[in-house]
Coordinates of N, CA and C in Angstrom, one line a residue:
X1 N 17.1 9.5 18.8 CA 16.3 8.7 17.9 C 16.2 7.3 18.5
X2 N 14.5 6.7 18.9 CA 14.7 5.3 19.0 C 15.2 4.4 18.0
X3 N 16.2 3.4 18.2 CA 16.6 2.4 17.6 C 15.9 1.1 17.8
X4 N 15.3 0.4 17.1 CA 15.1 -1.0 17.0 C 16.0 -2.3 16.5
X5 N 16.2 -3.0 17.8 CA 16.6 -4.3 17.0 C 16.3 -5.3 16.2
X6 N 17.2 -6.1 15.5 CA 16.8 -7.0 14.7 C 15.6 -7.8 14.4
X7 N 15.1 -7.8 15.7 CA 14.1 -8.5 16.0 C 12.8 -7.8 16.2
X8 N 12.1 -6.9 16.0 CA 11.7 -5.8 15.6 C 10.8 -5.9 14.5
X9 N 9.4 -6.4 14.5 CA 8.5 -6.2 13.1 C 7.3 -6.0 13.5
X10 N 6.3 -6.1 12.9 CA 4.9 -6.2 12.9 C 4.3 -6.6 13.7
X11 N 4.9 -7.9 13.9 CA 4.5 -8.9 14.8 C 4.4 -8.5 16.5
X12 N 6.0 -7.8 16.5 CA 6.0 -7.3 18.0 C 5.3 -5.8 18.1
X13 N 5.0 -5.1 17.2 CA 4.2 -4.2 16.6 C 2.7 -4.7 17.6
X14 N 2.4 -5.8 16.9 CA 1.1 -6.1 17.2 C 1.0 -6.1 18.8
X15 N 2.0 -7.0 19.2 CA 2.3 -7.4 20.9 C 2.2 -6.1 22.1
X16 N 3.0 -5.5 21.3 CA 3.0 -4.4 22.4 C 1.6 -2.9 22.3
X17 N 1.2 -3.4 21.1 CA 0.0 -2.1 20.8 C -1.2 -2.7 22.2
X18 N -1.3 -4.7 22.1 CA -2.5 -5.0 23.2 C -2.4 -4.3 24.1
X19 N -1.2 -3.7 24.4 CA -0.9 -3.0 26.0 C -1.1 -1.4 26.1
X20 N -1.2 -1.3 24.5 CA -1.0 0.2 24.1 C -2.2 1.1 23.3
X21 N -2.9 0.7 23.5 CA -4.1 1.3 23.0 C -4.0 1.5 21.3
X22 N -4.2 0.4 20.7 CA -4.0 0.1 19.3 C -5.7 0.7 19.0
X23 N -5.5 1.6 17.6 CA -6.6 1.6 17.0 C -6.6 1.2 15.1
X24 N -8.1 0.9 15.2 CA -8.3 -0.7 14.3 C -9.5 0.8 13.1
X25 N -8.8 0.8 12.2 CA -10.1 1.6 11.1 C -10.8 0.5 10.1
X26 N -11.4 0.4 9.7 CA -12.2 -0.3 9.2 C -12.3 0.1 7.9
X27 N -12.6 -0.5 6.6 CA -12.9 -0.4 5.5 C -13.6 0.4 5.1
X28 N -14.3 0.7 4.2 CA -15.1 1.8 3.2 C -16.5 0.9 3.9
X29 N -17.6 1.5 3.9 CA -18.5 0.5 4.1 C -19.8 -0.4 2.9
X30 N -19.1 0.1 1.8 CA -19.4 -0.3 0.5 C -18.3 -1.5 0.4
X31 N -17.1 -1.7 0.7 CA -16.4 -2.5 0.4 C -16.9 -4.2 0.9
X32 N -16.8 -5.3 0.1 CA -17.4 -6.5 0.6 C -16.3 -7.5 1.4
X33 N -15.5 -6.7 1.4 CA -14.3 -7.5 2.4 C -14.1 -6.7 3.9
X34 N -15.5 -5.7 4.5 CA -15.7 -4.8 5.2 C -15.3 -6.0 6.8
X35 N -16.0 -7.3 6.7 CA -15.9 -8.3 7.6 C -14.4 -8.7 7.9
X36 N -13.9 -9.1 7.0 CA -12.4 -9.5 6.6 C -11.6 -9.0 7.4
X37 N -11.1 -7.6 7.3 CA -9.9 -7.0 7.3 C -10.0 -5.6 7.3
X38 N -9.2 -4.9 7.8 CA -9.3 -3.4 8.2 C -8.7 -2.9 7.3
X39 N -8.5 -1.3 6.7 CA -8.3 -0.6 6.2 C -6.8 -0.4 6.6
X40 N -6.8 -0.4 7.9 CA -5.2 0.4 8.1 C -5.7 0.6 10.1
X41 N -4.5 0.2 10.3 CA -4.0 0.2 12.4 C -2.9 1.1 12.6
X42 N -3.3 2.2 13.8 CA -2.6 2.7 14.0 C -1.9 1.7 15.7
X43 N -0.6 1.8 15.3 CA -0.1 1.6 16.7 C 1.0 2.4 17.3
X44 N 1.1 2.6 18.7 CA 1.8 3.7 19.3 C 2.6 2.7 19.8
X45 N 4.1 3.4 19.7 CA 5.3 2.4 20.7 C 6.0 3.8 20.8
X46 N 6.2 3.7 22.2 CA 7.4 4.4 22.5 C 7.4 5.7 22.3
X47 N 6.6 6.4 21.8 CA 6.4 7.9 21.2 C 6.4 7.9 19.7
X48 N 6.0 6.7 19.3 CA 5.9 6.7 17.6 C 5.0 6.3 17.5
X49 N 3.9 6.7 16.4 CA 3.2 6.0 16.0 C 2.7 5.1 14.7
X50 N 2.9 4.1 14.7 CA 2.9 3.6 13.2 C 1.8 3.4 12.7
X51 N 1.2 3.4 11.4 CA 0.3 3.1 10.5 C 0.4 1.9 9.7
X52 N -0.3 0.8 9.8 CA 0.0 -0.1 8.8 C -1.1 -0.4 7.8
X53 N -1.2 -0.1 7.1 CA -2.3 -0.6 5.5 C -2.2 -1.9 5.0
X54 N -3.6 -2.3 5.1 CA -3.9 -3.5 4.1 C -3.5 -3.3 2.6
X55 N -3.5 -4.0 1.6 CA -3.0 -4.0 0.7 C -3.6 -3.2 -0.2
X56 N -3.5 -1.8 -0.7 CA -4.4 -1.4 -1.5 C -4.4 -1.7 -2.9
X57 N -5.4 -1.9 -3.3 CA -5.6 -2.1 -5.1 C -6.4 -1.2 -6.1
X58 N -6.3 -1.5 -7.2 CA -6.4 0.0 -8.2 C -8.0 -0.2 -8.4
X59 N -8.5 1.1 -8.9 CA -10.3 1.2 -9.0 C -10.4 0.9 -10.4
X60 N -11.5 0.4 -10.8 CA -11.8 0.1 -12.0 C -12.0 1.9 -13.2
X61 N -11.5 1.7 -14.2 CA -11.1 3.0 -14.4 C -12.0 3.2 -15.9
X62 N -12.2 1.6 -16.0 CA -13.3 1.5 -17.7 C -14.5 0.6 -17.4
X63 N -15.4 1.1 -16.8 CA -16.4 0.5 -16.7 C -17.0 -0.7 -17.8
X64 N -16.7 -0.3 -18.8 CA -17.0 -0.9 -20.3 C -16.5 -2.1 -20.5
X65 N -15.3 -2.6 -19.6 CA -14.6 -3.7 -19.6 C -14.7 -4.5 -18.2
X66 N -15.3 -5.7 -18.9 CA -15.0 -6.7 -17.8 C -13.6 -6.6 -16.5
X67 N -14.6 -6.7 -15.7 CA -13.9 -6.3 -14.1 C -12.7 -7.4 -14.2
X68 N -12.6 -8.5 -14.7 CA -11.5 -9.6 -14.5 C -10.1 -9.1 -15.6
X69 N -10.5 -7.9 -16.9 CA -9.6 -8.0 -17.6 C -8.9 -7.0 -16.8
X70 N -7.6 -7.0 -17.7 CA -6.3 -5.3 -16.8 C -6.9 -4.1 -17.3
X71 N -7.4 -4.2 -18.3 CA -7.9 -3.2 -19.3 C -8.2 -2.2 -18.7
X72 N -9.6 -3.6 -17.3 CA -10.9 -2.7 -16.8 C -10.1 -1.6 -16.0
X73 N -9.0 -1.8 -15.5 CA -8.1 -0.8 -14.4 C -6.8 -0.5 -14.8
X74 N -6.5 -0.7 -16.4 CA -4.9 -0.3 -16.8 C -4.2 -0.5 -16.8
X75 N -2.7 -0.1 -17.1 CA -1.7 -1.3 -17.5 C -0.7 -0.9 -16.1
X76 N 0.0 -1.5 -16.0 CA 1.0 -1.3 -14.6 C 0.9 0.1 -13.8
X77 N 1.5 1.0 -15.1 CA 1.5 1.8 -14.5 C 1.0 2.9 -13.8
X78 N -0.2 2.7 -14.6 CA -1.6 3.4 -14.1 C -2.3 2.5 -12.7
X79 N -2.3 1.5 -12.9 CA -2.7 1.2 -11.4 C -1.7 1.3 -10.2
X80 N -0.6 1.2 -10.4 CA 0.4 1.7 -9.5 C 0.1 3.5 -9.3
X81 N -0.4 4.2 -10.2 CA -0.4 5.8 -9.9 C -2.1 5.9 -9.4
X82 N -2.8 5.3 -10.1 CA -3.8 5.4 -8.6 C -4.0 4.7 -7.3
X83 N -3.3 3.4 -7.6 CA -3.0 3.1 -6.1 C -2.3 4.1 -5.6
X84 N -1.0 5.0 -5.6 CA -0.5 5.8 -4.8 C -1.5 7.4 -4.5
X85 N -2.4 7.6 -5.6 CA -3.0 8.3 -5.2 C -4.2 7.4 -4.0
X86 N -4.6 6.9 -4.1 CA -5.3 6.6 -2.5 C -4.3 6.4 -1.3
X87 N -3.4 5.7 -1.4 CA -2.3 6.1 -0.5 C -2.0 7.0 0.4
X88 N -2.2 8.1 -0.7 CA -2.1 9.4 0.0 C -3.4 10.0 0.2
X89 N -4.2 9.8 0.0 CA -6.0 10.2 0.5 C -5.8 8.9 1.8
X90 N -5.5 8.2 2.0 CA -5.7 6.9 3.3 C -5.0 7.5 4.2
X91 N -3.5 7.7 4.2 CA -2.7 8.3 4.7 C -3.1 10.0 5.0
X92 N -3.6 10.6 4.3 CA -4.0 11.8 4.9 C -5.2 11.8 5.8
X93 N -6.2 10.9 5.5 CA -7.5 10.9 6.5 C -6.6 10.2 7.5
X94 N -5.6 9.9 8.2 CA -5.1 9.1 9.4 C -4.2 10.2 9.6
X95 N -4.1 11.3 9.3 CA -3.3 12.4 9.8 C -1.4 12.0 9.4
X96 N -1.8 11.7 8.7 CA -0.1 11.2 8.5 C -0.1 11.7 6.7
X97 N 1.1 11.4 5.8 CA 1.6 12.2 4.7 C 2.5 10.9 3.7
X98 N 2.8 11.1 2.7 CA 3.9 10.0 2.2 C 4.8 10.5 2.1
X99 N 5.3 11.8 3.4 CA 7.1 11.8 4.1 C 6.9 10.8 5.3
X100 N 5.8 10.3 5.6 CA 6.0 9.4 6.5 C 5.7 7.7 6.4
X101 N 5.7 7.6 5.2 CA 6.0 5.8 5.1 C 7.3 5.7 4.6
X102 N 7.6 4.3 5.9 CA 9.2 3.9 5.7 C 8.8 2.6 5.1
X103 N 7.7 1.9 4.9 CA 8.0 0.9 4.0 C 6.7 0.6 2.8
X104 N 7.2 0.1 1.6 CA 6.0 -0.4 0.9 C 6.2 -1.5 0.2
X105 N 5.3 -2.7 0.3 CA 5.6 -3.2 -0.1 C 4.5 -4.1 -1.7
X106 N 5.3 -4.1 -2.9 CA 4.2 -4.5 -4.2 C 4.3 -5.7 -4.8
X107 N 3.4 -6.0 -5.1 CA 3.2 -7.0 -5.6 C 2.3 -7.2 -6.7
X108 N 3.3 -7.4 -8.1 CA 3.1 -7.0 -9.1 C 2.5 -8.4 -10.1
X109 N 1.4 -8.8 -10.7 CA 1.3 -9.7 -11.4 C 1.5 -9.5 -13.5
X110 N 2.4 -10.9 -13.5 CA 2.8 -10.6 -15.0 C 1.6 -10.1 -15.9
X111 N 2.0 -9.6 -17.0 CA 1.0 -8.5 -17.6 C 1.2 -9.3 -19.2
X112 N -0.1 -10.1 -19.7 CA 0.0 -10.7 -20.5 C 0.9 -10.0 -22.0
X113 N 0.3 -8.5 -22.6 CA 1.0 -8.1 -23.0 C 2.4 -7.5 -22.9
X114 N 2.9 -8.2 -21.9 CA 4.2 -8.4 -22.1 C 5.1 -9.0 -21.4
X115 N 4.1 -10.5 -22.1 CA 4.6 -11.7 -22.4 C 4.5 -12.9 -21.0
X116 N 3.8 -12.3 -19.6 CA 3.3 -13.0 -18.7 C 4.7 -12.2 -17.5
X117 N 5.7 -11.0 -17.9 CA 6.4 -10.5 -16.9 C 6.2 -9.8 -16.8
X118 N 6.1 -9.2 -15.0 CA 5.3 -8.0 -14.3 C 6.9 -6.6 -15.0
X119 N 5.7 -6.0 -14.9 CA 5.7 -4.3 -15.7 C 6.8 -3.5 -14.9
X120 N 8.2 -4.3 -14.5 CA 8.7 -2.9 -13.3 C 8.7 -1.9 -13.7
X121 N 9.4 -1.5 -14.7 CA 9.5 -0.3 -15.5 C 8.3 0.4 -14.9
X122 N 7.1 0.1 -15.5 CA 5.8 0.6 -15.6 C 5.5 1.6 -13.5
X123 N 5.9 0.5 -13.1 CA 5.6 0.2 -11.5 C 6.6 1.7 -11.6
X124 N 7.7 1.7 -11.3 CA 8.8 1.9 -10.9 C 8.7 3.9 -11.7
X125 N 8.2 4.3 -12.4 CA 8.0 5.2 -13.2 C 6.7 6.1 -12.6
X126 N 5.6 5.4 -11.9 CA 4.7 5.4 -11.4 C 5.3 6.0 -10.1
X127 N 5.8 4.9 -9.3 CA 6.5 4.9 -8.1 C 7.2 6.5 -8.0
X128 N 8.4 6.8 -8.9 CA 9.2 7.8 -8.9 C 8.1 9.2 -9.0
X129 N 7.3 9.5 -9.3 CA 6.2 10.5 -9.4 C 6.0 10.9 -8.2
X130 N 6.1 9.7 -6.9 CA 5.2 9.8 -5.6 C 6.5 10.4 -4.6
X131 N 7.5 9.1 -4.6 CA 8.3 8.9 -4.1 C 10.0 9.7 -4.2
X132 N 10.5 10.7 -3.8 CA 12.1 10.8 -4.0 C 12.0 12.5 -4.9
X133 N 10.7 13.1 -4.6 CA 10.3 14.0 -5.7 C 10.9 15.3 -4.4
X134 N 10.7 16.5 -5.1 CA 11.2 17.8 -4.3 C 10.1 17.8 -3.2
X135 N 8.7 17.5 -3.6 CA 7.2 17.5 -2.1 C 7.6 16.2 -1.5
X136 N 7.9 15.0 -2.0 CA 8.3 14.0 -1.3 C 9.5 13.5 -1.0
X137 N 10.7 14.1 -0.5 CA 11.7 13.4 -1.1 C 11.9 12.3 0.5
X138 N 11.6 12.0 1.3 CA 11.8 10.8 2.3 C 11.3 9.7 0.9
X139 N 12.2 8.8 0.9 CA 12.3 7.3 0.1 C 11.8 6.3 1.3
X140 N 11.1 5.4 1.4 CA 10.9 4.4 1.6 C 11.9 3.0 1.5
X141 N 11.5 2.3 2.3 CA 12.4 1.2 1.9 C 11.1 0.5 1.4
X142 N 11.3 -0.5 0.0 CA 10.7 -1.3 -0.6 C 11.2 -2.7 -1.2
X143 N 9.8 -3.5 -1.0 CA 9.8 -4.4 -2.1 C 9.4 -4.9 -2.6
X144 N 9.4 -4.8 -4.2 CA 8.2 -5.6 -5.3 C 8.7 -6.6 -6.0
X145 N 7.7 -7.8 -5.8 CA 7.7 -9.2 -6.2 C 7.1 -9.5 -7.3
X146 N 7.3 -10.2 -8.1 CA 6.0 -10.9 -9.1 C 5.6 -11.9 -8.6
X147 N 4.1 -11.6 -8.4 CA 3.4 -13.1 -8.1 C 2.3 -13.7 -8.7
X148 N 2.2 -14.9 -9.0 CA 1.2 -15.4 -9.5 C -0.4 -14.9 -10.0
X149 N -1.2 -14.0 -8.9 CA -2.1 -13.6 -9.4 C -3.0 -13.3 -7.9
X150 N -3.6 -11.8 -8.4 CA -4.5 -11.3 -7.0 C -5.7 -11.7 -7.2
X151 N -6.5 -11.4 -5.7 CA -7.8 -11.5 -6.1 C -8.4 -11.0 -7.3
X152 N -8.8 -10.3 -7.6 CA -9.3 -10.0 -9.0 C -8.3 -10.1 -10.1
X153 N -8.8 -11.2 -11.2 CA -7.8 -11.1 -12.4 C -7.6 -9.9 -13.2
X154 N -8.0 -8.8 -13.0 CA -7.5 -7.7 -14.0 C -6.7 -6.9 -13.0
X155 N -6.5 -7.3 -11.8 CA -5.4 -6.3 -10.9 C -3.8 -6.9 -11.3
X156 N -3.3 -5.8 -11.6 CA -1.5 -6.3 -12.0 C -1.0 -6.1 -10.8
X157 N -1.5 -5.2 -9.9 CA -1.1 -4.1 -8.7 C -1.4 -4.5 -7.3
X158 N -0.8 -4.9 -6.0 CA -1.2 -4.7 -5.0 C -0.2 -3.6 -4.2
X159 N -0.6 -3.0 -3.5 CA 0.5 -2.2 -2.6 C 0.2 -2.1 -1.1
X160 N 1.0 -2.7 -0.4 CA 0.5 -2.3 1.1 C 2.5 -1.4 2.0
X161 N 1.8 -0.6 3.0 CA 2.4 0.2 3.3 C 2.3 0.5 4.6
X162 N 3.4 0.8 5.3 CA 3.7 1.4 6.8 C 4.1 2.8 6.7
X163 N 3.8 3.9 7.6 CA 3.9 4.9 8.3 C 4.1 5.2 9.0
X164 N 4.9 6.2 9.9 CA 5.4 6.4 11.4 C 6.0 7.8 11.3
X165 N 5.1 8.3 12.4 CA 5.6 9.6 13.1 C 5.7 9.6 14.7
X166 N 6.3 11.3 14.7 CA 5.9 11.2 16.2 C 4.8 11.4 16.9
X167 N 4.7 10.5 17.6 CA 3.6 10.5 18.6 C 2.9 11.8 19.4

């Protein structure tokens, strides 16, 4: 098994893929941040290959409700369980599975009904569905933050995530 040192992230991730034939997926081509930022990079080190995702966020689920409220896309926990279902549709179109992400990381915004603090419970309940089950049981290493507020005001939810198999 390769071992990595401390020193060891993303960043050297990025360094060594220029040498290594890094590939770059692009967004949905409906999406308006298609210029911005990519969908998800595969990079090869060493006989591994990692996957890393932009941050995915939940789809509007009530048309009927303004796109800015939580309403329009649910309360924690539901946007945490459709975010994990694209997860696993992103991750399957890149040939990989969710036994193979070792990291995720969320980022939760407080949820006015209840009381402006993010939903772990909610998150975390969601989470356990995907994660640690008899089809999934590889666990991830994670971590979810409360922060101030995402691009769109009715998202409580962001999740971005790494993947690695063998090459």
């Amino acid at each position: 098994m390769r071992r990595f040192g401390p020193g060891f992230s993303a960043s050297t991730l990025g360094g060594m893929a220029l040498a290594n034939g890094i590939e770059r997926y692009p967004l949905n081509e409906s999406s308006p941040y298609r210029t911005q930022f990519l969908e998800s990079v595969r990079v090869p080190v060493d006989g591994t290959e990692f996957l890393m995702l932009s941050g995915l966020t939940p789809p509007v689920i009530d048309g009927s409700v303004p796109s800015e409220r939580a309403e329009a896309y649910g309360d924690t926990e539901m946007q945490t369980r459709n975010i994990l279902t694209q997860l696993k549709a992103t991750l399957e179109r890149r040939g990989y599975g969710l036994n193979d992400v070792i990291k995720v990381q969320a980022f939760l915004v407080g949820d006015a009904r209840m009381g402006g603090r993010a939903d772990f419970q909610g998150f975390s309940r969601a989470y356990a569905e995907v994660f640690g089950t008899a089809e999934t049981p590889n666990i991830p290493v994670r971590t979810r933050v409360q922060v101030a507020g995402l691009v769109e005001p009715g998202w409580l939810v962001e999740i971005e995530a790494m993947a690695a198999k063998a090459g």
